[in-house]
CSV table of C-alpha atoms in Angstrom, one decimal:
chain,number,residue,atom,x,y,z
A,1,MET,CA,76.4,72.3,108.0
A,2,ASN,CA,77.0,69.6,105.4
A,3,GLY,CA,76.2,71.0,102.1
A,4,GLU,CA,79.1,73.7,100.2
A,5,LYS,CA,76.0,75.9,99.6
A,6,ASP,CA,75.3,76.4,104.1
A,7,ILE,CA,79.4,76.1,104.1
A,8,LEU,CA,79.4,79.5,102.4
A,9,ALA,CA,76.6,81.4,103.9
A,10,GLY,CA,77.9,80.9,107.5
A,11,CYS,CA,81.3,82.4,106.0
A,12,ILE,CA,80.2,85.5,104.2
A,13,LYS,CA,77.4,85.7,108.0
A,14,GLY,CA,81.1,85.1,109.3
A,15,LYS,CA,80.2,82.4,111.5
A,16,GLN,CA,83.2,80.5,112.9
A,17,SER,CA,82.0,77.4,112.5
A,18,ALA,CA,81.5,78.3,109.3
A,19,GLN,CA,84.6,79.1,108.4
A,20,TRP,CA,86.3,75.7,110.1
A,21,GLU,CA,83.6,74.3,108.0
A,22,LEU,CA,85.3,74.8,104.8
A,23,TYR,CA,88.9,75.1,105.9
A,24,ASN,CA,88.1,71.3,107.3
A,25,ARG,CA,87.1,70.2,103.8
A,26,TYR,CA,89.7,72.2,101.6
A,27,SER,CA,92.7,72.6,104.1
A,28,ARG,CA,95.0,69.3,103.3
A,29,LEU,CA,94.3,70.0,99.1
A,30,LEU,CA,95.1,73.6,99.5
A,31,LEU,CA,98.2,73.3,102.0
A,32,ALA,CA,99.8,70.7,98.7
A,33,ILE,CA,99.5,73.3,96.6
A,34,CYS,CA,101.0,75.9,99.2
A,35,ASN,CA,103.8,72.9,99.1
A,36,ARG,CA,104.6,73.6,95.5
A,37,TYR,CA,105.2,76.8,95.2
A,38,ALA,CA,107.0,76.9,99.1
A,39,LYS,CA,110.8,75.9,100.0
A,40,SER,CA,110.1,73.9,103.5
A,41,MET,CA,106.5,73.0,105.0
A,42,ASP,CA,106.6,76.0,107.1
A,43,GLU,CA,106.5,78.1,104.5
A,44,ALA,CA,103.4,76.6,102.6
A,45,GLU,CA,101.4,77.1,106.0
A,46,ASP,CA,101.9,80.6,106.5
A,47,ILE,CA,101.2,80.5,102.4
A,48,LEU,CA,97.9,78.2,103.7
A,49,GLN,CA,97.0,81.0,106.2
A,50,GLU,CA,97.9,84.2,104.7
A,51,GLY,CA,95.5,82.1,101.7
A,52,PHE,CA,93.1,81.6,103.9
A,53,VAL,CA,92.1,84.7,105.7
A,54,LYS,CA,92.6,86.3,102.5
A,55,ILE,CA,89.2,83.3,101.5
A,56,PHE,CA,87.6,84.4,104.7
A,57,LEU,CA,87.7,88.2,103.9
A,58,ASN,CA,86.5,88.3,100.3
A,59,ILE,CA,84.4,85.2,100.1
A,60,LYS,CA,81.0,87.5,99.1
A,61,GLU,CA,83.0,88.4,95.6
A,62,PHE,CA,83.2,84.8,95.1
A,63,LYS,CA,80.7,84.4,92.5
A,64,GLY,CA,79.4,80.8,91.9
A,65,ASP,CA,79.8,80.9,88.3
A,66,GLY,CA,82.7,78.1,88.7
A,67,PRO,CA,83.2,75.7,91.6
A,68,LEU,CA,84.8,77.3,94.5
A,69,LEU,CA,87.8,74.6,94.8
A,70,ALA,CA,88.4,76.4,91.9
A,71,TRP,CA,88.3,79.7,93.3
A,72,MET,CA,89.9,79.1,96.6
A,73,ARG,CA,92.6,77.7,95.1
A,74,ARG,CA,93.4,80.7,92.1
A,75,ILE,CA,93.3,82.5,96.1
A,76,MET,CA,96.2,79.9,97.3
A,77,ILE,CA,98.3,80.3,94.4
A,78,ASN,CA,98.0,84.7,94.1
A,79,THR,CA,99.5,84.1,97.9
A,80,ALA,CA,102.1,82.4,97.4
A,81,ILE,CA,103.3,84.6,94.2
A,82,THR,CA,103.2,87.3,96.0
A,83,HIS,CA,105.1,85.9,98.9
A,84,TYR,CA,107.6,84.9,96.3
A,85,HIS,CA,107.9,88.2,95.7
A,86,LYS,CA,108.3,89.4,99.1
A,87,MET,CA,111.3,86.7,99.9
A,88,LYS,CA,112.4,87.4,97.1
A,89,LYS,CA,115.1,90.4,97.5
A,90,HIS,CA,116.6,87.5,100.2
A,91,ARG,CA,116.7,84.8,97.3
A,92,TYR,CA,118.1,86.3,94.7
A,93,HIS,CA,121.6,84.1,94.4
A,94,ASP,CA,119.1,81.3,94.4
A,95,ASP,CA,117.7,81.7,90.8
A,96,LEU,CA,121.9,81.4,88.9
A,97,GLU,CA,122.4,77.7,90.3
A,98,GLU,CA,124.2,77.4,86.9
A,99,VAL,CA,122.8,73.6,84.7
A,100,SER,CA,124.3,71.8,82.5
A,101,GLU,CA,122.3,73.0,79.3
A,102,SER,CA,123.4,69.1,76.9
A,103,LYS,CA,122.5,66.4,76.5
A,104,PHE,CA,119.5,66.5,77.9
A,105,GLN,CA,117.5,63.8,77.3
A,106,ASP,CA,113.6,63.9,78.5
A,107,LYS,CA,113.4,60.0,81.0
A,108,GLY,CA,110.8,58.5,81.0
A,109,TRP,CA,109.9,57.6,84.4
A,110,GLY,CA,108.0,54.6,86.2
A,111,GLU,CA,104.0,56.7,88.3
A,112,ALA,CA,104.5,54.9,90.8
A,113,GLU,CA,108.7,55.8,90.6
A,114,PHE,CA,109.2,58.3,93.8
A,115,THR,CA,106.9,58.6,97.0
A,116,GLU,CA,104.9,62.5,97.4
A,117,GLU,CA,107.4,62.8,99.8
A,118,GLU,CA,110.0,62.8,98.0
A,119,LEU,CA,109.3,64.7,95.2
A,120,PHE,CA,107.5,67.1,97.4
A,121,ASN,CA,111.3,67.1,98.7
A,122,VAL,CA,113.5,68.0,94.6
A,123,ILE,CA,109.8,71.0,94.6
A,124,HIS,CA,111.5,72.5,97.8
A,125,GLN,CA,115.3,72.6,96.6
A,126,MET,CA,114.2,73.5,93.6
A,127,PRO,CA,115.5,77.6,92.8
A,128,ASP,CA,112.8,80.2,94.4
A,129,GLY,CA,112.6,81.0,89.4
A,130,TYR,CA,112.4,77.2,88.4
A,131,ARG,CA,110.2,76.2,90.6
A,132,GLN,CA,107.8,79.1,90.5
A,133,VAL,CA,108.4,78.9,86.4
A,134,PHE,CA,107.2,75.3,86.2
A,135,ASN,CA,104.9,75.0,88.4
A,136,LEU,CA,103.0,78.0,86.8
A,137,TYR,CA,103.7,76.4,83.2
A,138,ALA,CA,103.9,72.9,84.0
A,139,LEU,CA,100.5,72.3,86.6
A,140,GLU,CA,99.0,75.5,86.4
A,141,GLY,CA,98.7,75.3,82.7
A,142,TYR,CA,100.1,79.2,82.4
A,143,LYS,CA,101.7,80.5,78.9
A,144,HIS,CA,105.2,81.8,78.9
A,145,ARG,CA,103.3,85.1,78.0
A,146,GLU,CA,101.1,85.0,81.6
A,147,ILE,CA,104.2,83.5,83.8
A,148,ALA,CA,106.1,86.9,82.5
A,149,GLU,CA,103.5,89.2,83.5
A,150,ILE,CA,102.4,87.8,87.2
A,151,LEU,CA,106.8,87.5,88.0
A,152,LYS,CA,106.7,90.3,86.1
A,153,ILE,CA,109.6,89.2,84.4
A,154,ASP,CA,110.6,88.2,80.3
A,155,GLU,CA,108.1,86.0,78.7
A,156,ASN,CA,111.7,85.0,77.6
A,157,THR,CA,113.8,84.8,80.8
A,158,SER,CA,110.5,82.2,81.7
A,159,LYS,CA,111.1,80.2,78.5
A,160,SER,CA,114.3,80.0,78.8
A,161,GLN,CA,113.8,79.1,83.0
A,162,TYR,CA,111.2,76.3,82.4
A,163,SER,CA,113.4,74.5,80.3
A,164,ARG,CA,116.0,75.1,82.8
A,165,ALA,CA,114.2,73.7,85.4
A,166,ARG,CA,112.9,70.1,83.7
A,167,ARG,CA,116.8,69.7,83.3
A,168,TRP,CA,117.0,70.5,87.0
A,169,LEU,CA,114.5,68.0,88.2
A,170,GLN,CA,115.6,65.4,86.1
A,171,GLU,CA,119.5,66.2,87.8
A,172,ARG,CA,117.3,65.6,90.9
A,173,LEU,CA,115.3,62.3,90.1
A,174,ILE,CA,118.3,60.9,88.1
A,175,LYS,CA,120.5,61.0,91.6
A,176,LEU,CA,118.0,60.5,93.5
A,177,LYS,CA,117.5,57.4,91.6
A,178,GLU,CA,121.1,56.6,91.6
A,179,GLU,CA,120.7,57.0,95.7
A,180,ARG,CA,118.3,55.1,96.2
A,181,THR,CA,120.0,52.2,93.9
A,182,HIS,CA,123.1,52.1,96.1
A,183,ARG,CA,121.1,52.3,99.7
A,184,ASP,CA,119.8,48.9,98.4
A,185,GLU,CA,122.8,47.4,97.5
B,1,MET,CA,107.3,51.8,77.4
B,2,SER,CA,104.0,53.4,76.7
B,3,ASP,CA,103.3,53.9,80.7
B,4,LYS,CA,106.0,55.6,81.0
B,5,LEU,CA,106.0,59.4,82.1
B,6,ASN,CA,108.4,62.7,81.2
B,7,THR,CA,109.5,64.2,84.4
B,8,GLU,CA,106.6,67.0,84.6
B,9,GLN,CA,103.0,63.9,83.5
B,10,LEU,CA,105.1,62.4,86.9
B,11,ILE,CA,104.4,66.1,89.4
B,12,ARG,CA,101.8,66.5,87.5
B,13,THR,CA,100.3,63.0,88.2
B,14,ARG,CA,101.6,62.3,91.3
B,15,LEU,CA,101.0,65.4,93.4
B,16,ASP,CA,98.7,67.0,91.8
B,17,GLY,CA,95.4,65.5,93.4
B,18,ALA,CA,98.1,65.1,97.0
B,19,GLU,CA,96.7,66.5,100.4
B,20,LEU,CA,98.8,67.2,103.7
B,21,THR,CA,97.6,67.4,106.6
B,22,PRO,CA,98.3,71.2,108.7
B,23,SER,CA,99.5,71.4,111.5
B,24,PRO,CA,96.5,71.7,114.6
B,25,GLN,CA,98.5,74.9,115.5
B,26,SER,CA,97.4,76.4,111.7
B,27,TRP,CA,93.7,76.9,112.3
B,28,SER,CA,94.4,79.1,115.0
B,29,ALA,CA,96.9,81.5,113.7
B,30,ILE,CA,94.1,82.0,111.1
B,31,GLN,CA,92.1,82.7,113.7
B,32,GLN,CA,94.1,84.8,114.6
B,33,LYS,CA,95.4,87.0,112.5
B,34,LEU,CA,91.2,87.1,111.2
B,35,ARG,CA,90.4,89.2,114.2
B,36,TRP,CA,91.3,92.3,114.0
B,37,PRO,CA,90.3,92.4,109.7
B,38,GLN,CA,87.4,91.1,110.9
B,39,PHE,CA,86.1,93.9,113.9
B,40,LEU,CA,86.9,97.1,111.2
B,41,ARG,CA,84.7,95.4,108.7
B,42,PHE,CA,80.4,96.3,109.3
B,43,ASN,CA,79.2,92.5,109.9
B,44,PRO,CA,75.9,92.3,111.3
B,45,GLY,CA,76.3,89.5,112.4
B,46,ARG,CA,79.5,89.8,114.4
B,47,PHE,CA,80.7,92.4,117.5
B,48,ASN,CA,82.8,94.6,114.6
B,49,ILE,CA,84.0,98.1,115.3
B,50,TYR,CA,80.8,100.1,114.2
B,51,TYR,CA,78.5,98.7,117.2
B,52,ALA,CA,81.4,99.6,119.4
B,53,GLY,CA,81.4,102.8,117.9
B,54,ALA,CA,77.5,102.9,118.6
B,55,LEU,CA,77.7,101.9,122.0
B,56,LEU,CA,80.3,104.5,122.9
B,57,LEU,CA,78.0,107.3,121.5
B,58,ALA,CA,75.0,105.4,123.7
B,59,THR,CA,77.6,105.6,126.3
B,60,ALA,CA,78.5,109.0,126.4
B,61,GLY,CA,74.6,110.9,125.1
B,62,LEU,CA,73.1,108.3,128.7
B,63,VAL,CA,76.0,109.6,130.8
B,64,LEU,CA,75.4,113.1,129.2
B,65,LEU,CA,71.3,113.3,129.5
B,66,LEU,CA,72.4,112.2,134.1
B,67,THR,CA,74.6,114.6,134.3
B,68,GLY,CA,72.5,116.6,132.4
B,69,GLU,CA,68.9,116.2,135.0
B,70,ARG,CA,70.9,116.2,138.5
B,71,ASP,CA,72.3,119.5,137.4
B,72,ARG,CA,68.8,120.5,137.0
B,73,SER,CA,67.1,119.0,140.6
B,74,GLU,CA,70.4,120.4,142.5
B,75,PRO,CA,70.1,124.0,142.1
B,76,THR,CA,74.0,125.2,142.6
B,77,ILE,CA,75.0,128.7,143.7
B,78,PRO,CA,76.4,131.1,140.6
B,79,GLU,CA,81.0,131.1,141.3
B,80,GLU,CA,81.1,134.9,141.6
B,81,LYS,CA,78.6,134.7,143.9
B,82,THR,CA,80.6,132.0,146.2
B,83,ASN,CA,83.5,134.0,145.3
B,84,THR,CA,82.3,137.1,147.5
B,85,LEU,CA,80.6,135.2,150.1
B,86,SER,CA,84.0,133.2,150.3
B,87,SER,CA,86.4,136.6,150.4
B,88,ILE,CA,83.3,138.2,152.9
B,89,GLU,CA,84.2,135.4,155.3
B,90,SER,CA,88.1,135.6,154.7
B,91,SER,CA,88.5,139.3,155.5
B,92,ALA,CA,86.4,139.0,158.6
B,93,GLU,CA,88.7,135.7,159.9
B,94,ASP,CA,91.5,138.9,158.9
B,95,ILE,CA,89.3,141.4,161.1
B,96,ALA,CA,88.3,139.1,164.1
B,97,GLY,CA,92.3,138.3,164.4
B,98,GLU,CA,94.3,141.1,164.2
B,99,LEU,CA,91.0,142.2,167.4
B,100,VAL,CA,92.7,139.4,169.2
B,101,ASP,CA,96.0,140.6,168.3
B,102,LYS,CA,95.6,143.6,169.6
B,103,SER,CA,93.8,143.3,172.8
B,104,LYS,CA,96.7,141.3,173.5
B,105,SER,CA,98.8,143.8,173.3
B,106,THR,CA,96.8,146.0,175.2
B,107,GLU,CA,96.9,144.1,177.7
B,108,ASN,CA,100.1,143.5,178.4
B,109,ALA,CA,100.9,147.3,177.8
B,110,THR,CA,98.8,148.4,180.6
B,111,THR,CA,101.0,145.5,183.1
B,112,ASN,CA,104.4,147.0,182.7
B,113,SER,CA,102.8,150.5,182.6
B,114,GLY,CA,101.1,149.4,185.6
B,115,MET,CA,97.7,150.8,184.8
B,116,HIS,CA,93.8,148.7,185.5
B,117,PRO,CA,94.2,146.7,183.0
B,118,GLU,CA,90.4,147.2,182.1
B,119,THR,CA,90.7,150.5,181.3
B,120,PRO,CA,90.1,150.8,178.2
B,121,THR,CA,92.1,151.7,175.2
B,122,THR,CA,92.7,152.8,171.9
B,123,PRO,CA,94.7,152.1,168.8
B,124,SER,CA,95.6,155.3,168.9
B,125,GLN,CA,97.2,154.9,172.0
B,126,ASN,CA,99.3,151.7,171.8
B,127,LYS,CA,100.4,153.0,168.5
B,128,ALA,CA,101.9,156.7,170.2
B,129,GLU,CA,102.7,155.8,173.9
B,130,PRO,CA,106.7,155.6,172.5
B,131,VAL,CA,106.2,158.3,170.2
B,132,ASN,CA,105.6,160.6,173.0
B,133,GLU,CA,108.7,158.8,175.4
B,134,ARG,CA,110.4,159.4,173.3
B,135,ALA,CA,109.3,163.4,172.5
B,136,THR,CA,108.8,163.9,176.1
B,137,GLU,CA,112.7,162.5,176.6
B,138,GLY,CA,114.3,164.7,173.8
B,139,LEU,CA,112.1,167.8,176.1
B,140,ASN,CA,112.4,167.0,178.7
B,141,THR,CA,117.1,166.8,178.0
B,142,GLY,CA,116.0,170.0,176.2
B,143,GLN,CA,114.6,171.4,179.9
B,144,GLY,CA,117.7,170.4,181.5
B,145,GLU,CA,120.1,171.8,179.0
B,146,GLU,CA,118.3,175.3,179.2
B,147,ASP,CA,118.4,175.8,182.7
B,148,SER,CA,121.7,174.4,183.2
B,149,GLU,CA,122.8,177.6,181.3
B,150,SER,CA,120.0,179.8,182.8
B,151,SER,CA,122.1,178.7,186.4
B,152,GLN,CA,125.0,179.4,184.4
B,153,LYS,CA,124.3,183.0,183.9
B,154,LYS,CA,122.7,183.2,187.0
């Protein structure tokens, strides 16, 4: 069972071997997506598991009009957003973190300046609201109107959260770079 | 400076195609979470609640069929008849018990009065005995008083 069509057909029949094939093929890529929306790796794995359960239960609904990965990716993001809404009550105070409003200048970074692990760690530390808006706008390409609808917030809130998220990220990356240079010295 | 990326570009280029290996427990956790919802859905290739229901119905039908056949092959006595039979049996036992008790009591009575134990006695005789004794006692006493009065007159 190598072809995606065979795997898909097997998954529709509920065959465990086909489900395993699909999981084995895409779980690493999808976990990295989940990890961008999560506060920790454990939370990312919870989202991944929930997402795969939805994929296997609703695989009949995949029409095949686009790539399977794009469909699965959308399910993972929706699951991550649902997870965020569930956890929102407990983490309300996180969104109130102050970010300096002045002297923001977009800094240029070298592509290999930070490792993937470092970038994931910085994203994990981000306030939840910033993280969701940043991911949806900068990485998924949603518009602020759509983000407002998805996250059940005002469109202007989405815009302000996004600009704050950018500042927050830049400040953290500068700090990270400074810490690294101090360590090297 | 054209190779420099802003923050969004950096995150996008470094993390968009990134891969992370899930823990080995992740797959088993998915399978565990899938078990119940898959059981509740109809799928011709998997044992599910519909097959379980059909199996249960078939078993119940088979049991009913087998018990029905057994009932037809073994003739049974109606409940009312068995009740009357048992009541007759119990009343016969009671009567037999009473007879034994009475025969024992008559045996005792004959041995006390010096009568021959083999002489037949009726139940009315047994019951009347103590009454007769008392009556004769009373009569005797009455006769005694009359005798004393007549002797005094004399």
